[in-house]
GROMACS .gro file of C-alpha atoms in nm:
model
  344
    1UNK     CA    1  -1.252   0.153  -0.494
    2UNK     CA    2  -1.491   0.188  -0.201
    3UNK     CA    3  -1.353   0.027   0.113
    4UNK     CA    4  -1.549  -0.140   0.390
    5UNK     CA    5  -1.432  -0.170   0.753
    6UNK     CA    6  -1.581  -0.521   0.760
    7UNK     CA    7  -1.371  -0.665   0.474
    8UNK     CA    8  -1.035  -0.781   0.608
    9UNK     CA    9  -0.816  -0.655   0.325
   10UNK     CA   10  -0.963  -0.306   0.350
   11UNK     CA   11  -0.751  -0.254   0.662
   12UNK     CA   12  -0.436  -0.285   0.447
   13UNK     CA   13  -0.276  -0.127   0.141
   14UNK     CA   14  -0.078  -0.433   0.025
   15UNK     CA   15  -0.086  -0.812   0.049
   16UNK     CA   16   0.243  -1.003   0.057
   17UNK     CA   17   0.224  -1.372  -0.025
   18UNK     CA   18   0.446  -1.664   0.053
   19UNK     CA   19   0.433  -1.899  -0.245
   20UNK     CA   20   0.460  -2.273  -0.181
   21UNK     CA   21   0.172  -2.383   0.037
   22UNK     CA   22  -0.018  -2.057  -0.014
   23UNK     CA   23  -0.047  -2.002  -0.390
   24UNK     CA   24   0.075  -2.337  -0.519
   25UNK     CA   25   0.161  -2.685  -0.401
   26UNK     CA   26   0.435  -2.836  -0.614
   27UNK     CA   27   0.323  -2.820  -0.977
   28UNK     CA   28  -0.037  -2.719  -0.904
   29UNK     CA   29  -0.207  -2.397  -0.798
   30UNK     CA   30  -0.385  -2.400  -0.463
   31UNK     CA   31  -0.757  -2.409  -0.551
   32UNK     CA   32  -0.899  -2.056  -0.544
   33UNK     CA   33  -0.558  -1.885  -0.507
   34UNK     CA   34  -0.541  -1.730  -0.856
   35UNK     CA   35  -0.894  -1.594  -0.817
   36UNK     CA   36  -0.804  -1.451  -0.475
   37UNK     CA   37  -0.490  -1.272  -0.598
   38UNK     CA   38  -0.662  -1.135  -0.906
   39UNK     CA   39  -0.955  -1.025  -0.691
   40UNK     CA   40  -0.720  -0.833  -0.464
   41UNK     CA   41  -0.561  -0.658  -0.760
   42UNK     CA   42  -0.905  -0.563  -0.891
   43UNK     CA   43  -0.971  -0.429  -0.539
   44UNK     CA   44  -0.678  -0.187  -0.586
   45UNK     CA   45  -0.457  -0.377  -0.344
   46UNK     CA   46  -0.087  -0.395  -0.425
   47UNK     CA   47   0.042  -0.754  -0.426
   48UNK     CA   48   0.393  -0.886  -0.367
   49UNK     CA   49   0.519  -1.243  -0.403
   50UNK     CA   50   0.783  -1.342  -0.148
   51UNK     CA   51   1.001  -1.652  -0.149
   52UNK     CA   52   1.289  -1.789   0.057
   53UNK     CA   53   1.394  -1.987  -0.251
   54UNK     CA   54   1.710  -1.823  -0.386
   55UNK     CA   55   1.770  -2.066  -0.672
   56UNK     CA   56   1.522  -1.925  -0.923
   57UNK     CA   57   1.517  -1.578  -1.078
   58UNK     CA   58   1.213  -1.351  -1.034
   59UNK     CA   59   1.145  -1.392  -1.407
   60UNK     CA   60   1.113  -1.770  -1.372
   61UNK     CA   61   0.890  -1.735  -1.063
   62UNK     CA   62   0.666  -1.480  -1.237
   63UNK     CA   63   0.630  -1.709  -1.539
   64UNK     CA   64   0.524  -1.994  -1.311
   65UNK     CA   65   0.264  -1.777  -1.137
   66UNK     CA   66   0.124  -1.655  -1.469
   67UNK     CA   67   0.097  -2.019  -1.573
   68UNK     CA   68  -0.143  -2.067  -1.282
   69UNK     CA   69  -0.352  -1.774  -1.402
   70UNK     CA   70  -0.213  -1.526  -1.148
   71UNK     CA   71  -0.149  -1.176  -1.282
   72UNK     CA   72   0.216  -1.111  -1.199
   73UNK     CA   73   0.510  -0.909  -1.330
   74UNK     CA   74   0.876  -0.988  -1.263
   75UNK     CA   75   0.913  -0.682  -1.039
   76UNK     CA   76   0.633  -0.813  -0.814
   77UNK     CA   77   0.854  -1.108  -0.706
   78UNK     CA   78   1.109  -1.067  -0.427
   79UNK     CA   79   1.348  -1.351  -0.345
   80UNK     CA   80   1.583  -1.413  -0.054
   81UNK     CA   81   1.869  -1.385  -0.305
   82UNK     CA   82   1.765  -1.026  -0.377
   83UNK     CA   83   1.733  -0.954  -0.006
   84UNK     CA   84   2.080  -1.095   0.056
   85UNK     CA   85   2.226  -0.894  -0.231
   86UNK     CA   86   2.065  -0.581  -0.085
   87UNK     CA   87   2.237  -0.651   0.250
   88UNK     CA   88   2.574  -0.678   0.073
   89UNK     CA   89   2.514  -0.372  -0.146
   90UNK     CA   90   2.426  -0.161   0.158
   91UNK     CA   91   2.737  -0.287   0.340
   92UNK     CA   92   2.999  -0.279   0.061
   93UNK     CA   93   2.854  -0.091  -0.237
   94UNK     CA   94   2.859  -0.171  -0.608
   95UNK     CA   95   3.169  -0.343  -0.742
   96UNK     CA   96   3.237  -0.547  -0.429
   97UNK     CA   97   3.361  -0.900  -0.494
   98UNK     CA   98   3.131  -1.167  -0.349
   99UNK     CA   99   3.180  -1.543  -0.347
  100UNK     CA  100   2.850  -1.675  -0.486
  101UNK     CA  101   2.752  -2.018  -0.356
  102UNK     CA  102   2.421  -2.085  -0.529
  103UNK     CA  103   2.226  -2.096  -0.852
  104UNK     CA  104   2.103  -1.862  -1.123
  105UNK     CA  105   1.878  -1.664  -0.893
  106UNK     CA  106   2.171  -1.575  -0.670
  107UNK     CA  107   2.402  -1.473  -0.954
  108UNK     CA  108   2.127  -1.262  -1.113
  109UNK     CA  109   2.058  -1.082  -0.785
  110UNK     CA  110   2.425  -0.996  -0.736
  111UNK     CA  111   2.448  -0.864  -1.092
  112UNK     CA  112   2.133  -0.652  -1.048
  113UNK     CA  113   2.292  -0.477  -0.749
  114UNK     CA  114   2.624  -0.425  -0.930
  115UNK     CA  115   2.810  -0.677  -0.717
  116UNK     CA  116   3.081  -0.894  -0.875
  117UNK     CA  117   3.035  -1.269  -0.833
  118UNK     CA  118   3.351  -1.479  -0.791
  119UNK     CA  119   3.389  -1.854  -0.749
  120UNK     CA  120   3.704  -1.898  -0.541
  121UNK     CA  121   3.823  -1.791  -0.199
  122UNK     CA  122   4.150  -1.702  -0.372
  123UNK     CA  123   3.966  -1.420  -0.556
  124UNK     CA  124   3.967  -1.224  -0.226
  125UNK     CA  125   3.591  -1.178  -0.183
  126UNK     CA  126   3.472  -0.939   0.088
  127UNK     CA  127   3.170  -1.161   0.148
  128UNK     CA  128   3.019  -1.502   0.085
  129UNK     CA  129   2.652  -1.537  -0.004
  130UNK     CA  130   2.505  -1.886   0.012
  131UNK     CA  131   2.171  -1.989  -0.138
  132UNK     CA  132   1.999  -2.308  -0.244
  133UNK     CA  133   2.128  -2.477  -0.558
  134UNK     CA  134   2.020  -2.828  -0.661
  135UNK     CA  135   2.365  -2.866  -0.818
  136UNK     CA  136   2.553  -2.760  -0.502
  137UNK     CA  137   2.899  -2.917  -0.498
  138UNK     CA  138   3.130  -3.001  -0.213
  139UNK     CA  139   3.389  -2.784  -0.387
  140UNK     CA  140   3.170  -2.474  -0.345
  141UNK     CA  141   3.104  -2.554   0.021
  142UNK     CA  142   3.480  -2.580   0.067
  143UNK     CA  143   3.543  -2.244  -0.104
  144UNK     CA  144   3.281  -2.081   0.116
  145UNK     CA  145   3.439  -2.215   0.435
  146UNK     CA  146   3.786  -2.102   0.327
  147UNK     CA  147   3.668  -1.749   0.243
  148UNK     CA  148   3.478  -1.712   0.570
  149UNK     CA  149   3.777  -1.830   0.773
  150UNK     CA  150   3.984  -1.565   0.592
  151UNK     CA  151   3.747  -1.293   0.712
  152UNK     CA  152   3.473  -1.268   0.449
  153UNK     CA  153   3.128  -1.170   0.575
  154UNK     CA  154   2.888  -1.466   0.547
  155UNK     CA  155   2.528  -1.416   0.434
  156UNK     CA  156   2.283  -1.703   0.397
  157UNK     CA  157   1.976  -1.637   0.187
  158UNK     CA  158   1.779  -1.862   0.423
  159UNK     CA  159   1.831  -2.148   0.665
  160UNK     CA  160   1.525  -2.362   0.588
  161UNK     CA  161   1.645  -2.715   0.675
  162UNK     CA  162   1.414  -2.882   0.422
  163UNK     CA  163   1.218  -2.799   0.110
  164UNK     CA  164   0.897  -2.962  -0.014
  165UNK     CA  165   0.891  -3.153  -0.342
  166UNK     CA  166   0.639  -3.383  -0.509
  167UNK     CA  167   0.845  -3.674  -0.370
  168UNK     CA  168   0.847  -3.540  -0.013
  169UNK     CA  169   1.078  -3.326   0.198
  170UNK     CA  170   1.441  -3.301   0.085
  171UNK     CA  171   1.741  -3.111   0.230
  172UNK     CA  172   1.712  -2.735   0.187
  173UNK     CA  173   1.961  -2.451   0.201
  174UNK     CA  174   1.986  -2.483   0.577
  175UNK     CA  175   2.145  -2.823   0.536
  176UNK     CA  176   2.422  -2.678   0.316
  177UNK     CA  177   2.464  -2.382   0.552
  178UNK     CA  178   2.505  -2.629   0.840
  179UNK     CA  179   2.781  -2.807   0.645
  180UNK     CA  180   2.976  -2.482   0.614
  181UNK     CA  181   2.908  -2.394   0.979
  182UNK     CA  182   3.092  -2.709   1.093
  183UNK     CA  183   3.413  -2.568   0.944
  184UNK     CA  184   3.391  -2.202   1.054
  185UNK     CA  185   3.360  -2.017   1.383
  186UNK     CA  186   3.077  -1.778   1.304
  187UNK     CA  187   2.709  -1.780   1.217
  188UNK     CA  188   2.577  -1.625   0.896
  189UNK     CA  189   2.361  -1.319   0.861
  190UNK     CA  190   2.029  -1.450   0.728
  191UNK     CA  191   1.833  -1.260   0.464
  192UNK     CA  192   1.520  -1.474   0.434
  193UNK     CA  193   1.225  -1.534   0.662
  194UNK     CA  194   1.193  -1.524   0.957
  195UNK     CA  195   1.469  -1.259   0.960
  196UNK     CA  196   1.393  -0.904   0.854
  197UNK     CA  197   1.571  -0.831   0.520
  198UNK     CA  198   1.339  -1.019   0.281
  199UNK     CA  199   1.016  -0.861   0.400
  200UNK     CA  200   1.186  -0.522   0.438
  201UNK     CA  201   1.294  -0.542   0.074
  202UNK     CA  202   0.940  -0.635  -0.033
  203UNK     CA  203   0.782  -0.345   0.158
  204UNK     CA  204   1.043  -0.111   0.009
  205UNK     CA  205   0.963  -0.239  -0.340
  206UNK     CA  206   0.587  -0.192  -0.298
  207UNK     CA  207   0.607   0.137  -0.110
  208UNK     CA  208   0.354  -0.002   0.135
  209UNK     CA  209   0.261   0.169   0.461
  210UNK     CA  210   0.032  -0.102   0.604
  211UNK     CA  211   0.091  -0.446   0.451
  212UNK     CA  212  -0.034  -0.786   0.558
  213UNK     CA  213   0.170  -1.102   0.505
  214UNK     CA  214   0.000  -1.430   0.415
  215UNK     CA  215   0.180  -1.756   0.485
  216UNK     CA  216   0.135  -2.122   0.573
  217UNK     CA  217   0.417  -2.168   0.826
  218UNK     CA  218   0.428  -2.041   1.183
  219UNK     CA  219   0.807  -2.054   1.220
  220UNK     CA  220   0.910  -1.869   0.902
  221UNK     CA  221   0.613  -1.679   0.757
  222UNK     CA  222   0.424  -1.567   1.066
  223UNK     CA  223   0.736  -1.519   1.279
  224UNK     CA  224   0.894  -1.324   0.993
  225UNK     CA  225   0.601  -1.084   0.981
  226UNK     CA  226   0.602  -1.061   1.360
  227UNK     CA  227   0.969  -0.963   1.361
  228UNK     CA  228   0.868  -0.654   1.159
  229UNK     CA  229   0.554  -0.583   1.365
  230UNK     CA  230   0.361  -0.663   1.046
  231UNK     CA  231   0.011  -0.809   1.059
  232UNK     CA  232  -0.019  -1.160   0.920
  233UNK     CA  233  -0.266  -1.428   0.820
  234UNK     CA  234  -0.201  -1.801   0.848
  235UNK     CA  235  -0.382  -2.009   0.585
  236UNK     CA  236  -0.457  -2.379   0.616
  237UNK     CA  237  -0.349  -2.483   0.264
  238UNK     CA  238   0.011  -2.568   0.345
  239UNK     CA  239   0.234  -2.689   0.625
  240UNK     CA  240   0.076  -2.571   0.950
  241UNK     CA  241  -0.269  -2.568   1.104
  242UNK     CA  242  -0.454  -2.589   1.438
  243UNK     CA  243  -0.188  -2.797   1.616
  244UNK     CA  244   0.080  -2.532   1.557
  245UNK     CA  245  -0.164  -2.246   1.616
  246UNK     CA  246  -0.268  -2.368   1.959
  247UNK     CA  247   0.092  -2.368   2.086
  248UNK     CA  248   0.220  -2.057   1.903
  249UNK     CA  249   0.397  -1.800   2.120
  250UNK     CA  250   0.517  -1.442   2.072
  251UNK     CA  251   0.583  -1.340   1.713
  252UNK     CA  252   0.458  -1.681   1.594
  253UNK     CA  253   0.096  -1.577   1.659
  254UNK     CA  254  -0.083  -1.456   1.344
  255UNK     CA  255  -0.312  -1.156   1.347
  256UNK     CA  256  -0.572  -1.346   1.144
  257UNK     CA  257  -0.635  -1.695   1.010
  258UNK     CA  258  -0.805  -1.811   0.692
  259UNK     CA  259  -0.894  -2.133   0.520
  260UNK     CA  260  -0.717  -1.998   0.212
  261UNK     CA  261  -0.603  -1.670   0.055
  262UNK     CA  262  -0.959  -1.586  -0.045
  263UNK     CA  263  -1.038  -1.505   0.318
  264UNK     CA  264  -0.859  -1.173   0.270
  265UNK     CA  265  -1.164  -1.063   0.070
  266UNK     CA  266  -1.412  -1.187   0.332
  267UNK     CA  267  -1.539  -1.027   0.650
  268UNK     CA  268  -1.281  -1.005   0.925
  269UNK     CA  269  -1.305  -1.291   1.174
  270UNK     CA  270  -1.331  -1.134   1.522
  271UNK     CA  271  -1.294  -1.304   1.860
  272UNK     CA  272  -1.485  -1.177   2.163
  273UNK     CA  273  -1.483  -1.275   2.527
  274UNK     CA  274  -1.816  -1.416   2.644
  275UNK     CA  275  -1.727  -1.499   3.005
  276UNK     CA  276  -1.451  -1.645   3.215
  277UNK     CA  277  -1.252  -1.891   3.002
  278UNK     CA  278  -1.498  -1.848   2.715
  279UNK     CA  279  -1.428  -1.697   2.369
  280UNK     CA  280  -1.665  -1.684   2.074
  281UNK     CA  281  -1.615  -1.623   1.704
  282UNK     CA  282  -1.934  -1.589   1.505
  283UNK     CA  283  -2.182  -1.829   1.665
  284UNK     CA  284  -1.918  -2.081   1.781
  285UNK     CA  285  -1.792  -2.061   2.137
  286UNK     CA  286  -1.483  -2.226   2.283
  287UNK     CA  287  -1.478  -2.276   2.657
  288UNK     CA  288  -1.304  -2.458   2.940
  289UNK     CA  289  -1.477  -2.683   3.187
  290UNK     CA  290  -1.367  -2.958   3.423
  291UNK     CA  291  -1.338  -3.192   3.123
  292UNK     CA  292  -1.106  -2.962   2.924
  293UNK     CA  293  -1.134  -2.756   2.605
  294UNK     CA  294  -1.474  -2.772   2.440
  295UNK     CA  295  -1.677  -2.616   2.157
  296UNK     CA  296  -2.036  -2.509   2.209
  297UNK     CA  297  -2.142  -2.728   1.918
  298UNK     CA  298  -2.001  -2.909   1.619
  299UNK     CA  299  -1.935  -2.643   1.356
  300UNK     CA  300  -2.058  -2.670   1.000
  301UNK     CA  301  -1.804  -2.648   0.721
  302UNK     CA  302  -1.872  -2.275   0.677
  303UNK     CA  303  -1.813  -2.222   1.052
  304UNK     CA  304  -1.500  -2.432   1.077
  305UNK     CA  305  -1.250  -2.146   1.079
  306UNK     CA  306  -1.458  -1.964   1.339
  307UNK     CA  307  -1.418  -2.270   1.560
  308UNK     CA  308  -1.043  -2.287   1.496
  309UNK     CA  309  -0.998  -1.919   1.579
  310UNK     CA  310  -1.211  -1.933   1.895
  311UNK     CA  311  -1.023  -2.236   2.026
  312UNK     CA  312  -0.687  -2.085   1.928
  313UNK     CA  313  -0.752  -1.759   2.107
  314UNK     CA  314  -0.864  -1.944   2.418
  315UNK     CA  315  -0.547  -2.156   2.412
  316UNK     CA  316  -0.338  -1.839   2.385
  317UNK     CA  317  -0.524  -1.689   2.678
  318UNK     CA  318  -0.443  -2.000   2.883
  319UNK     CA  319  -0.085  -2.038   2.762
  320UNK     CA  320   0.076  -1.848   3.049
  321UNK     CA  321  -0.078  -2.101   3.285
  322UNK     CA  322  -0.113  -2.441   3.120
  323UNK     CA  323  -0.291  -2.560   2.808
  324UNK     CA  324  -0.580  -2.799   2.872
  325UNK     CA  325  -0.457  -3.157   2.850
  326UNK     CA  326  -0.699  -3.239   2.570
  327UNK     CA  327  -0.633  -2.925   2.364
  328UNK     CA  328  -0.442  -3.110   2.098
  329UNK     CA  329  -0.709  -3.376   2.066
  330UNK     CA  330  -0.939  -3.094   1.953
  331UNK     CA  331  -0.660  -2.955   1.735
  332UNK     CA  332  -0.623  -3.292   1.561
  333UNK     CA  333  -0.999  -3.315   1.510
  334UNK     CA  334  -1.014  -2.966   1.360
  335UNK     CA  335  -0.711  -3.039   1.141
  336UNK     CA  336  -0.887  -3.342   0.995
  337UNK     CA  337  -1.200  -3.136   0.932
  338UNK     CA  338  -0.996  -2.862   0.761
  339UNK     CA  339  -0.820  -3.115   0.537
  340UNK     CA  340  -1.153  -3.267   0.443
  341UNK     CA  341  -1.294  -2.926   0.346
  342UNK     CA  342  -0.981  -2.853   0.141
  343UNK     CA  343  -1.015  -3.189  -0.031
  344UNK     CA  344  -0.683  -3.329   0.091
   0.00000   0.00000   0.00000
């Protein structure tokens, strides 16, 4: 496949995708996401599917993605349960007894690494691994706390406090981890985003040398990539948008932004300085004057992300001093425009 320096994905050899908010929202595919993923695969780009959800097995996740029309094999899916099992395998080796506090995805991951799942602190586990399970019982939380207090290493697949559902946000694995933490005197090792193990496992699986990670959350997806010095792209189809972008710091700052995953196959969006306190992307310029943060003109729908990126980069440039007082008024306006374009 001929590569072009102007097409964003041609700078990378693999694309790693967060799932909920990037490829699907609840029971429905994000519009254009299947076409984007399949287009990348036709472009000879390796694709990995990454999830903090430890409850489901990779087989179940792959079946869901194929149901949306996304070409996906089971081995293309990497879960935080697998990342946590890798941490335990590297530490203790095959045959180690591990108290499994979680669902099918967690038990399958332990089995795949040759680890022995037990259900009681009295079984003398060397470690506890805790992942999301919609059937989580108080009994299992109690067993986890007892084992940890007796010296077992504690690994949490992730600490997301909530999880999205079609009824709204509900408690996530982080809520159950917090319940255990009230009864023990240590913090868990965390396998999922934004910590390193999950993305490290995905890169290992793909054999990638220069991947890009695509996500919809600043605090988990983009920060997770940043913790590995991995380039990232924030898309506007999920949880976060201009408001979070404007105030992002450090590893929370994405390398690129896109309206959706399809922007990986578009020309790279480049920011350029055009004067003091002035940054342009495409034909849209963001600048500061005595009235605050402004755009050179109202962008059309096809220029909207240029405007977001120009304003974002200017906010980052000003962050060490002080953001303009009206910056988030512009962020709210751009957020509403983005949602309108996406049809929300």
